[in-house]
Coordinates of C-alpha atoms and ligand atoms in Angstrom, one line a residue:
M214 CA 6.3 -8.2 -36.8
D215 CA 7.4 -10.9 -34.4
E216 CA 4.4 -13.2 -33.1
H217 CA 4.1 -15.3 -30.2
S218 CA 1.4 -17.5 -28.5
Y219 CA 0.3 -18.3 -25.0
D220 CA -2.5 -19.6 -23.1
V221 CA -2.3 -16.8 -20.3
V222 CA -0.3 -13.5 -20.7
V223 CA 0.2 -11.2 -17.5
I224 CA 1.1 -7.8 -18.1
G225 CA 3.1 -6.3 -14.9
G226 CA 6.0 -7.5 -13.0
G227 CA 4.9 -6.9 -9.2
N228 CA 3.2 -8.7 -6.4
A229 CA -0.4 -9.2 -8.3
A230 CA 1.3 -10.2 -11.5
L231 CA 3.7 -12.6 -10.3
C232 CA 0.9 -14.2 -8.0
A233 CA -1.3 -14.2 -11.1
A234 CA 1.2 -16.0 -13.2
L235 CA 1.9 -18.8 -10.6
A236 CA -1.9 -19.3 -10.2
A237 CA -2.3 -19.6 -13.9
R238 CA 0.3 -21.9 -14.3
E239 CA -1.4 -24.4 -12.0
N240 CA -4.0 -24.8 -14.7
A241 CA -2.2 -23.6 -17.7
A242 CA 0.7 -24.9 -19.9
R243 CA 2.1 -21.7 -21.4
V244 CA 2.4 -18.6 -19.3
L245 CA 4.1 -15.5 -20.2
V246 CA 4.8 -12.3 -17.8
L247 CA 5.4 -8.9 -19.5
E248 CA 7.5 -6.7 -17.5
R249 CA 7.9 -3.1 -18.7
A250 CA 10.7 -2.4 -16.5
P251 CA 14.3 -3.4 -17.3
F252 CA 15.7 -6.0 -15.0
G253 CA 17.4 -4.3 -12.2
Q254 CA 14.3 -1.8 -11.8
H255 CA 11.7 -4.6 -12.1
G256 CA 9.2 -5.4 -9.4
G257 CA 6.8 -2.4 -9.6
N258 CA 5.7 -0.6 -6.4
T259 CA 6.2 -4.0 -4.6
A260 CA 9.8 -3.9 -5.0
F261 CA 9.7 -0.3 -2.6
T262 CA 7.5 -2.1 0.1
A263 CA 8.2 -2.7 3.6
G264 CA 6.6 -6.0 2.7
L265 CA 4.1 -5.5 5.5
L266 CA 1.0 -7.6 4.9
R267 CA -2.6 -7.3 6.7
F268 CA -4.2 -10.5 7.0
A269 CA -7.0 -12.1 9.3
F270 CA -5.7 -14.6 11.7
N271 CA -6.7 -16.3 15.0
G272 CA -3.6 -16.3 17.6
N273 CA -0.1 -17.6 17.7
A274 CA -0.9 -21.2 16.2
Q275 CA -1.8 -19.5 12.8
I276 CA 1.1 -17.2 13.1
L277 CA 3.4 -20.4 13.6
E278 CA 1.9 -22.0 10.4
L279 CA 3.3 -19.0 8.5
V280 CA 6.5 -18.6 10.7
P281 CA 7.3 -22.2 11.6
D282 CA 10.7 -21.3 12.7
L283 CA 9.7 -18.7 15.4
S284 CA 11.7 -19.7 18.5
P285 CA 10.0 -20.7 21.8
E286 CA 11.6 -17.6 23.3
M287 CA 10.2 -15.3 20.6
I288 CA 6.8 -16.8 20.9
R289 CA 6.9 -16.4 25.0
D290 CA 8.0 -12.9 24.4
T291 CA 5.4 -11.7 22.0
D292 CA 1.8 -10.9 22.1
F293 CA 0.8 -11.4 18.5
G294 CA -3.0 -10.9 19.4
S295 CA -5.5 -11.8 16.7
Y296 CA -6.9 -10.0 13.8
S297 CA -10.5 -11.5 13.0
E298 CA -11.9 -11.4 9.5
E299 CA -14.9 -9.3 11.3
S300 CA -12.0 -6.6 12.4
Y301 CA -10.4 -6.4 9.0
Y302 CA -13.7 -6.1 7.5
E303 CA -14.8 -3.2 9.5
D304 CA -11.4 -1.5 9.3
L305 CA -11.7 -1.5 5.6
G306 CA -15.4 -0.2 5.9
R307 CA -14.3 2.1 8.4
V308 CA -11.2 4.0 6.7
T309 CA -13.2 4.0 3.1
E310 CA -16.1 5.6 4.8
Y311 CA -17.9 2.4 4.1
R312 CA -17.7 2.8 0.3
T313 CA -15.5 -0.5 -0.2
D314 CA -17.3 -2.8 -2.4
P315 CA -18.2 -5.9 0.1
E316 CA -17.8 -8.3 -2.3
L317 CA -14.2 -7.4 -3.1
A318 CA -13.7 -6.6 0.5
G319 CA -15.0 -9.8 1.8
L320 CA -12.8 -11.7 -0.5
L321 CA -9.9 -9.7 0.4
V322 CA -10.5 -10.7 4.0
S323 CA -11.6 -14.1 3.8
R324 CA -8.6 -15.3 1.4
S325 CA -6.0 -13.3 3.0
F326 CA -4.7 -16.0 5.3
E327 CA -5.0 -19.0 3.1
T328 CA -3.4 -17.1 0.0
L329 CA -0.3 -16.4 2.5
K330 CA 0.0 -20.0 3.0
W331 CA -0.4 -20.5 -0.6
M332 CA 2.5 -18.0 -0.9
Y333 CA 4.5 -19.9 1.5
G334 CA 4.1 -23.0 -0.5
Y335 CA 6.1 -21.0 -3.4
G336 CA 8.8 -20.1 -1.2
V337 CA 7.8 -16.7 0.0
R338 CA 9.0 -16.3 3.9
Y339 CA 7.6 -14.1 6.5
V340 CA 9.1 -12.2 9.7
P341 CA 7.4 -10.4 12.7
P342 CA 8.0 -6.6 12.0
Y343 CA 9.3 -6.1 15.8
G344 CA 11.0 -2.7 15.0
R345 CA 8.0 -1.0 13.3
Q346 CA 4.8 -2.5 14.4
A347 CA 5.2 -3.5 18.1
Y348 CA 6.6 -1.9 21.3
K349 CA 8.0 -3.7 24.3
V350 CA 5.7 -3.2 27.3
D351 CA 6.3 -5.3 30.7
G352 CA 9.0 -7.5 28.6
K353 CA 6.6 -8.4 25.8
Y354 CA 6.6 -7.3 22.3
T355 CA 3.1 -6.1 21.7
F356 CA 1.6 -5.5 18.2
W357 CA -0.9 -2.9 17.6
G358 CA -2.6 -1.6 14.6
G359 CA -3.5 -5.1 12.5
L360 CA 0.1 -5.6 11.0
V361 CA 1.9 -8.6 12.5
L362 CA 4.0 -10.0 9.6
E363 CA 5.9 -8.7 6.8
V364 CA 7.9 -10.7 4.2
S365 CA 11.5 -11.5 4.9
G366 CA 13.8 -9.0 2.8
A367 CA 10.7 -6.6 2.4
G368 CA 9.4 -5.7 -0.9
Q369 CA 12.7 -6.9 -2.9
G370 CA 12.4 -10.0 -0.9
L371 CA 9.0 -10.6 -2.1
V372 CA 9.7 -10.0 -5.5
N373 CA 12.9 -12.3 -5.3
F374 CA 10.8 -15.1 -3.7
L375 CA 8.1 -14.9 -6.4
T376 CA 10.7 -14.4 -9.3
K377 CA 12.2 -17.8 -8.3
A378 CA 9.2 -19.5 -8.1
V379 CA 8.1 -18.3 -11.7
Q380 CA 11.4 -19.3 -13.1
A381 CA 10.9 -22.8 -11.3
N382 CA 7.6 -23.3 -12.9
D383 CA 8.8 -22.9 -16.3
I384 CA 6.8 -19.6 -17.0
D385 CA 8.4 -17.3 -19.5
L386 CA 9.2 -13.8 -18.0
W387 CA 10.4 -11.1 -20.3
Y388 CA 11.9 -7.6 -18.9
G389 CA 11.6 -4.2 -20.7
A390 CA 8.3 -5.6 -22.5
R391 CA 5.8 -2.9 -22.2
G392 CA 2.0 -4.0 -23.1
C393 CA 0.7 -1.3 -25.2
S394 CA -2.9 -2.3 -26.4
L395 CA -5.2 -5.1 -26.4
L396 CA -6.1 -7.3 -29.5
T397 CA -9.7 -8.1 -29.5
E398 CA -12.2 -10.3 -31.8
G399 CA -15.7 -8.8 -31.1
S400 CA -16.0 -8.5 -27.4
R401 CA -13.4 -11.0 -26.8
V402 CA -9.5 -10.4 -25.7
S403 CA -7.3 -12.4 -27.5
G404 CA -3.9 -10.9 -27.1
V405 CA -1.6 -8.0 -26.5
R406 CA 0.4 -5.6 -28.6
I407 CA 3.9 -5.1 -27.2
R408 CA 6.8 -3.0 -27.5
R409 CA 10.3 -4.8 -26.7
D410 CA 13.8 -3.4 -27.6
G411 CA 12.2 -0.7 -29.6
R412 CA 10.5 -3.2 -31.7
D413 CA 6.7 -4.0 -31.8
E414 CA 5.6 -7.8 -31.5
T415 CA 2.3 -9.5 -31.2
V416 CA 1.5 -11.8 -28.5
Y417 CA -1.8 -13.8 -29.1
A418 CA -3.3 -15.2 -25.8
D419 CA -6.6 -17.2 -24.8
A420 CA -6.7 -15.0 -21.5
V421 CA -4.9 -11.7 -20.4
V422 CA -4.3 -10.6 -17.0
L423 CA -3.8 -7.1 -16.4
A424 CA -1.7 -6.4 -13.4
C425 CA 0.5 -3.3 -14.4
G426 CA -0.4 -0.9 -11.6
G427 CA -2.3 2.6 -11.4
F428 CA -1.5 6.1 -12.9
E429 CA 0.6 7.4 -9.9
A430 CA 3.9 8.1 -12.0
N431 CA 1.8 9.9 -14.6
A432 CA 1.9 13.8 -13.8
E433 CA -0.6 14.5 -16.6
M434 CA -3.1 11.7 -15.3
R435 CA -2.3 12.6 -11.8
T436 CA -3.4 16.3 -12.5
R437 CA -6.3 15.4 -14.6
Y438 CA -7.9 12.7 -12.3
L439 CA -6.6 13.8 -8.7
G440 CA -6.5 17.6 -9.3
P441 CA -4.3 20.6 -9.5
G442 CA -1.1 20.4 -7.5
W443 CA -1.1 16.5 -7.9
D444 CA 1.7 17.1 -10.7
L445 CA 3.9 18.5 -8.0
A446 CA 3.9 15.3 -5.7
K447 CA 6.8 13.0 -5.4
V448 CA 6.2 9.4 -6.4
R449 CA 7.4 6.9 -3.9
G450 CA 7.7 3.9 -5.9
T451 CA 8.3 3.0 -9.5
R452 CA 8.3 5.4 -12.3
Y453 CA 6.7 2.7 -14.6
N454 CA 3.2 2.7 -13.2
T455 CA 1.8 5.2 -15.7
G456 CA -1.7 3.9 -16.3
D457 CA -1.0 1.9 -19.2
G458 CA -3.3 -1.0 -18.1
I459 CA -6.1 0.9 -17.3
M460 CA -6.0 2.9 -20.5
M461 CA -5.6 0.0 -22.7
A462 CA -8.6 -1.6 -21.1
L463 CA -10.8 1.4 -21.3
D464 CA -9.9 1.4 -25.0
A465 CA -11.0 -1.7 -25.5
G466 CA -14.5 -1.0 -23.5
A467 CA -13.7 -1.4 -19.9
M468 CA -15.8 0.4 -17.3
S469 CA -13.9 3.0 -15.0
W470 CA -14.7 2.2 -11.4
G471 CA -13.8 3.6 -7.7
N472 CA -12.3 6.6 -6.4
W473 CA -10.6 8.2 -9.4
S474 CA -10.1 11.2 -7.6
G475 CA -8.1 9.6 -4.6
A476 CA -4.9 8.2 -4.1
H477 CA -2.7 6.6 -1.1
A478 CA -0.4 9.6 -0.4
V479 CA 2.0 9.9 2.8
G480 CA 4.3 12.4 4.4
W481 CA 7.7 11.9 2.6
D482 CA 11.0 13.5 2.7
L483 CA 11.1 17.2 1.1
N484 CA 14.3 16.5 -0.4
A485 CA 13.4 12.8 -2.0
P486 CA 13.9 12.3 -5.7
A487 CA 11.0 12.7 -7.9
F488 CA 10.5 9.0 -8.2
G489 CA 11.3 6.1 -5.7
D490 CA 15.0 5.0 -5.2
L491 CA 15.2 1.2 -4.8
T492 CA 18.1 1.7 -2.2
V493 CA 16.4 3.7 0.0
G494 CA 13.0 2.0 -0.5
D495 CA 10.2 3.5 1.9
G496 CA 12.9 5.2 3.8
F497 CA 11.9 8.6 2.7
Q498 CA 8.5 8.1 4.7
K499 CA 8.0 9.8 8.1
H500 CA 5.7 7.8 10.1
S501 CA 5.9 8.7 13.8
Y502 CA 3.9 11.7 13.6
P503 CA 1.4 10.4 16.0
F504 CA 3.8 11.1 18.6
G505 CA 4.7 14.5 17.9
I506 CA 3.2 17.7 15.8
I507 CA 3.0 18.7 12.1
V508 CA 3.3 22.3 11.2
N509 CA 2.8 24.2 7.8
A510 CA 4.7 27.5 6.8
R511 CA 2.4 29.6 9.1
G512 CA 3.6 27.2 11.9
E513 CA 0.2 26.0 12.5
R514 CA -1.1 22.4 12.9
F515 CA -3.7 21.1 10.3
V516 CA -4.3 17.6 11.2
D517 CA -5.2 15.6 14.3
E518 CA -1.7 13.7 14.4
G519 CA -3.1 11.4 16.8
A520 CA -6.5 10.7 15.6
D521 CA -5.7 6.7 15.2
F522 CA -2.7 4.5 14.9
R523 CA -0.3 5.3 12.0
N524 CA -1.8 2.5 9.9
Y525 CA -5.0 3.9 9.5
T526 CA -4.2 7.6 8.8
Y527 CA -0.9 8.0 7.0
A528 CA -2.4 7.1 3.5
K529 CA -4.5 10.3 3.8
Y530 CA -2.2 12.9 5.4
G531 CA 0.0 13.1 2.3
E532 CA -3.0 14.9 0.4
R533 CA -3.3 17.1 3.4
V534 CA 0.4 18.3 3.2
L535 CA -0.1 18.7 -0.6
A536 CA -3.2 21.1 0.3
Q537 CA -0.5 23.4 2.5
P538 CA 1.0 26.6 1.4
G539 CA 4.2 25.6 -0.5
R540 CA 3.2 22.1 -0.2
F541 CA 5.3 21.3 2.8
A542 CA 5.4 20.8 6.4
W543 CA 7.4 20.1 9.2
Q544 CA 7.2 17.3 11.8
V545 CA 8.6 18.1 15.4
F546 CA 9.5 16.1 18.2
D547 CA 11.4 16.6 21.6
R548 CA 13.9 14.3 23.5
K549 CA 11.2 12.4 25.1
I550 CA 10.1 11.0 21.8
S551 CA 13.4 10.9 19.8
G552 CA 14.1 7.3 21.0
L553 CA 10.6 6.0 19.7
L554 CA 11.1 7.3 16.0
R555 CA 11.1 4.7 13.7
D556 CA 14.4 3.7 11.8
E557 CA 13.4 6.1 8.5
Y558 CA 14.3 9.1 10.6
R559 CA 18.0 8.0 10.8
I560 CA 18.8 7.4 7.1
R561 CA 21.5 9.3 5.9
Q562 CA 19.2 11.3 3.3
V563 CA 16.9 12.6 6.0
T564 CA 15.9 16.5 6.2
K565 CA 16.6 17.3 9.6
V566 CA 17.2 20.0 12.1
T567 CA 17.8 20.4 15.6
G568 CA 17.8 23.0 18.4
Q569 CA 18.3 23.5 22.1
T570 CA 15.5 25.8 22.3
L571 CA 12.2 26.0 20.2
E572 CA 13.5 29.2 18.9
E573 CA 16.6 28.0 17.5
L574 CA 14.8 25.1 16.0
V575 CA 12.2 27.4 14.3
S576 CA 15.1 29.6 13.1
K577 CA 16.2 26.3 11.1
M578 CA 13.0 25.2 10.0
D579 CA 13.0 26.4 6.4
G580 CA 10.0 28.4 5.4
V581 CA 8.1 28.4 8.6
D582 CA 6.9 31.6 10.5
P583 CA 8.7 31.7 13.8
Q584 CA 6.0 33.7 15.7
G585 CA 3.2 31.3 14.3
F586 CA 5.1 28.3 15.3
L587 CA 6.0 29.4 18.8
A588 CA 2.5 30.4 19.2
T589 CA 1.3 27.0 18.3
V590 CA 3.7 25.0 20.5
K591 CA 2.6 27.3 23.7
A592 CA -1.1 26.6 23.1
F593 CA -0.6 22.8 22.3
N594 CA 1.4 22.6 25.4
E595 CA -1.1 24.1 27.6
A596 CA -3.8 22.2 26.2
V597 CA -2.3 18.8 27.0
D598 CA -4.3 16.7 29.4
D599 CA -1.8 14.6 31.0
T600 CA -4.1 12.7 33.4
K601 CA -3.7 9.9 31.1
T602 CA -0.6 7.7 30.7
F603 CA 1.3 8.0 27.5
N604 CA 1.3 4.5 26.0
P605 CA 2.2 4.1 22.3
N606 CA 0.7 0.5 22.0
V607 CA -2.8 1.5 22.5
K608 CA -4.7 4.6 21.8
D609 CA -3.9 5.9 25.0
G610 CA -6.6 8.9 25.1
R611 CA -3.9 11.3 26.2
R612 CA -5.5 14.3 24.2
T613 CA -5.5 17.7 24.0
N614 CA -8.4 20.1 24.8
G615 CA -9.7 23.4 23.4
L616 CA -7.6 23.5 20.2
A617 CA -8.9 24.3 17.0
I618 CA -7.5 20.9 15.9
D619 CA -7.3 18.9 19.1
K620 CA -4.6 15.8 19.2
S621 CA -6.8 12.7 20.2
N622 CA -4.0 10.3 21.4
W623 CA -0.3 10.6 22.5
S624 CA 0.0 14.2 23.3
N625 CA 3.3 15.0 24.9
R626 CA 4.5 18.6 25.7
L627 CA 7.3 19.7 23.6
D628 CA 9.6 20.8 26.5
E629 CA 12.4 18.5 26.5
P630 CA 15.4 19.6 24.5
P631 CA 16.9 18.7 22.2
F632 CA 14.1 19.4 19.8
E633 CA 13.9 17.8 16.4
A634 CA 12.0 18.8 13.1
Y635 CA 11.8 16.9 9.7
A636 CA 10.7 18.6 6.4
I637 CA 8.1 16.5 4.3
T638 CA 6.2 17.0 1.3
C639 CA 3.4 14.8 -0.4
G640 CA 4.5 11.4 -1.7
I641 CA 2.1 9.7 -3.9
T642 CA 2.0 5.7 -3.4
F643 CA -0.8 4.5 -5.8
T644 CA -4.1 5.7 -7.1
F645 CA -7.5 4.2 -6.1
G646 CA -9.5 4.5 -9.3
G647 CA -9.0 1.8 -11.9
L648 CA -11.2 -0.9 -13.6
K649 CA -14.3 -2.8 -12.4
I650 CA -13.9 -6.5 -11.7
T651 CA -16.3 -9.3 -10.7
A652 CA -15.5 -11.6 -7.7
N653 CA -13.8 -13.8 -10.6
A654 CA -11.5 -10.9 -11.5
E655 CA -13.2 -10.6 -14.9
V656 CA -13.0 -7.2 -16.2
V657 CA -16.4 -5.4 -16.9
D658 CA -17.4 -3.5 -19.7
T659 CA -19.4 -0.1 -19.7
D660 CA -22.7 -2.1 -20.4
G661 CA -21.9 -4.4 -17.3
N662 CA -20.9 -7.4 -18.8
V663 CA -17.9 -9.6 -18.6
M664 CA -15.3 -9.2 -21.2
P665 CA -14.5 -12.5 -22.4
G666 CA -10.4 -13.2 -21.9
L667 CA -9.7 -10.1 -19.6
Y668 CA -9.0 -10.2 -16.0
A669 CA -7.2 -7.8 -13.9
C670 CA -5.7 -7.4 -10.2
G671 CA -3.9 -5.3 -8.0
E672 CA -3.6 -1.4 -7.9
L673 CA -5.5 -0.7 -11.2
V674 CA -8.7 -2.4 -9.9
G675 CA -11.3 0.1 -8.4
G676 CA -13.8 -0.2 -5.9
L677 CA -11.6 -1.6 -3.1
F678 CA -10.0 1.6 -1.5
Y679 CA -11.6 5.1 -1.2
L680 CA -10.4 8.2 0.3
N681 CA -8.2 6.2 2.7
Y682 CA -6.6 2.5 3.1
P683 CA -5.4 0.4 5.9
G684 CA -1.7 -0.1 5.8
G685 CA -0.5 -3.5 4.3
A686 CA -3.7 -4.1 2.4
G687 CA -2.0 -3.4 -0.8
L688 CA 0.1 -6.3 -1.1
M689 CA -2.6 -8.6 0.2
N690 CA -4.9 -7.3 -2.5
G691 CA -2.6 -8.1 -5.2
S692 CA -1.9 -11.5 -4.1
V693 CA -5.4 -12.7 -3.2
F694 CA -6.9 -11.1 -6.5
G695 CA -3.7 -11.9 -8.3
R696 CA -4.4 -15.7 -7.5
I697 CA -7.7 -15.4 -8.4
A698 CA -7.1 -13.6 -11.6
G699 CA -4.6 -16.1 -12.6
S700 CA -6.6 -19.1 -11.9
Q701 CA -9.7 -17.9 -13.6
A702 CA -7.8 -16.8 -16.6
A703 CA -6.1 -20.2 -16.9
Q704 CA -9.3 -22.1 -16.6
F705 CA -10.9 -19.9 -19.0
A706 CA -8.0 -20.3 -21.4
V707 CA -7.6 -23.9 -21.1
H708 CA -11.0 -25.1 -20.6
D709 CA -13.5 -22.7 -22.3
S710 CA -11.9 -19.9 -24.2
T711 CA -14.4 -20.1 -26.8
A712 CA -17.6 -20.2 -24.8
V713 CA -18.9 -17.2 -23.0
P714 CA -19.6 -15.9 -20.8
M715 CA -18.4 -18.4 -17.8
D716 CA -19.2 -18.7 -14.5
L717 CA -17.0 -20.6 -12.0
P718 CA -18.9 -20.9 -8.9
A719 CA -16.0 -22.2 -6.9
Q720 CA -14.7 -18.6 -6.5
R721 CA -17.9 -16.9 -5.6
V722 CA -17.4 -16.8 -1.9
G723 CA -17.3 -13.1 -0.6
N724 CA -18.5 -13.0 2.8
Q725 CA -20.9 -10.0 2.5
M726 CA -21.2 -9.1 6.1
P727 CA -22.8 -5.9 7.1
F728 CA -20.5 -3.2 8.4
T729 CA -21.4 -2.8 12.2
G730 CA -20.0 0.4 12.4
R731 CA -22.0 2.0 9.5
A732 CA -24.4 4.6 10.6
A733 CA -28.0 3.9 9.6
D734 CA -29.0 5.7 6.4
Ligands
LIG646 C1 7.4 3.2 -0.9 C2 6.2 2.2 -0.8 C3 6.0 1.4 0.3 C4 4.9 0.4 0.4 N1 4.7 -0.2 1.5 C5 3.8 -1.2 1.2 C6 3.4 -2.2 2.6 O1 4.4 -2.3 3.4 N2 2.7 -3.2 2.5 C7 1.6 -3.1 1.6 O2 0.7 -4.0 1.5 N3 1.8 -2.3 0.4 C8 2.8 -1.3 0.5 N4 2.8 -0.4 -0.5 C9 1.8 -0.5 -1.7 C10 2.0 -1.7 -2.5 O3 3.6 -1.4 -3.3 C11 1.2 -1.8 -3.9 O4 -0.2 -1.8 -3.1 C12 1.3 -3.2 -4.3 O5 2.7 -3.4 -4.6 C13 0.6 -3.0 -6.0 O6 0.9 -4.4 -6.2 P1 0.7 -4.4 -8.0 O7 1.3 -5.9 -8.8 O8 -0.7 -4.0 -8.3 O9 1.7 -3.1 -8.6 P2 3.2 -3.2 -8.9 O10 3.9 -3.8 -7.9 O11 3.5 -1.5 -9.1 O12 3.6 -3.8 -10.1 C14 3.3 -3.2 -11.5 C15 4.1 -3.7 -12.5 O13 3.4 -3.4 -13.9 C16 4.5 -3.0 -14.7 N5 4.0 -2.1 -15.6 C17 3.5 -1.0 -15.8 N6 2.9 -0.8 -16.9 C18 3.2 -1.7 -17.9 C19 3.1 -2.1 -19.2 N7 2.6 -1.1 -19.9 N8 3.5 -3.2 -19.6 C20 4.0 -4.3 -18.7 N9 4.3 -4.1 -17.5 C21 3.9 -2.7 -17.0 C22 5.5 -2.1 -13.6 O14 6.9 -1.9 -14.2 C23 5.4 -3.2 -12.2 O15 6.3 -4.2 -12.6 C24 3.7 0.6 -0.8 C25 4.3 1.4 -1.8 C26 5.1 2.0 -1.8 C27 5.4 2.8 -3.1

């Protein structure tokens, strides 16, 4: 069996792994990245993303630090606003029903801006997502919902930038190399057994970083942990995140942590393939629902489409679609809104029907009860309170009153033909449950002790996201904790791989603010 030896080995090939590898290389001589996917399908879920980033910042000056080539005209015509650390932290608390780990959340928030600057130093470039996260109001692009930058070239751009940096920094990167099990010596992790080109090999390492995603692409684990029906969800991203990293750590004694029955899941085109398609990326999502209505097979609404900005509801509404009869739903809009629909509603592969009347429309909406639908639209139209002006940039309070499920914002009557409807099902993005880590990204065992030599970051860490998720926090999570994990692993490997446990005070900075919105308990 072939044997290899490195200071640090990173398992995974997405954003968290590549950030970990770069951070490790700042302190360690020999770093290896193992990417299970073959070249061309590499980059994990990261490659499928829009590249949207949630980070704390204070006004235009800090945006210019990340996008120095923004033209004076763009700066003049754009209101980026600001997104304070307090707001970010509070948003994490609010959407997770205050279950998020305060220390991890504090680190994510307080390290977000500086980590993007660190990535900028490695060649990652950012652009404002004008098309998706801003509307032009009174001649100015105004951003809403805490997302003001995305990576240039989206997810594949991010993977390309980071891969280039990894290669330029003499880090070895093996494609088609699957981490299978951890090597241990007593309580210490000392390497990984892998499979490459059908052959088993051994990689010895002073420290191992697990960054190989959740279990969203594993139908058996989805059903086991998320529950019945989840085997029938579509996978939005990579087919390679089958829970390997979580399982190999649990086998070595790691503690399971976080929301194991929870996942990020969205409304996703009914006819999308079983796994993500890199040529379409996130184009199968349908995220303009706050401006229309969503109905099920009975023709009934089942969520408050306008409860909040899309960025704070989309990740939990996939599960609601999965719970509907037949596991599908239709989003419905009229002419007033069609110009506001996001780009994904115009892709070639979209499942769309149109009608000049609501009767014609519903006759084409496969599986929907026409009487139920027409009654729903009639009641909805009658309930719209149009004393408030429709404004997509703010929660406009234009609501319905008196319905079993009211719509809280952006309510418009469906009364101007042509009408459009889009068929969706549940698309799972990533799972929330995983491993427990310290603020140094050290993996913790079932006795609550650090497992010497083992670090984890990204999707496979539990404790940060519960029940829901604020858009753009997944990449930021991978970057912040990837950087911490890589740097800690390298310091452990190079300086102190025999002494355990370790405590590196420089990283213990989580700003454990109280959550202001939390109800007293
Ligand atoms: C369609 C879509 C759109 C999204 N849009 C956004 C967005 O705009 N902004 C945002 O913040 N988040 C977004 N997300 C979420 C985001 O993708 C994830 O939160 C983030 O990319 C996770 O990074 P990661 O490095 O932990 O995992 P991944 O990027 O999934 O990387 C995991 C890697 O591990 C590899 N791997 C798996 N098992 C093994 C093994 N046994 N051995 C070796 N390698 C292994 C995989 O091949 C993969 O390369 C989106 C997700 C999807 C699917």
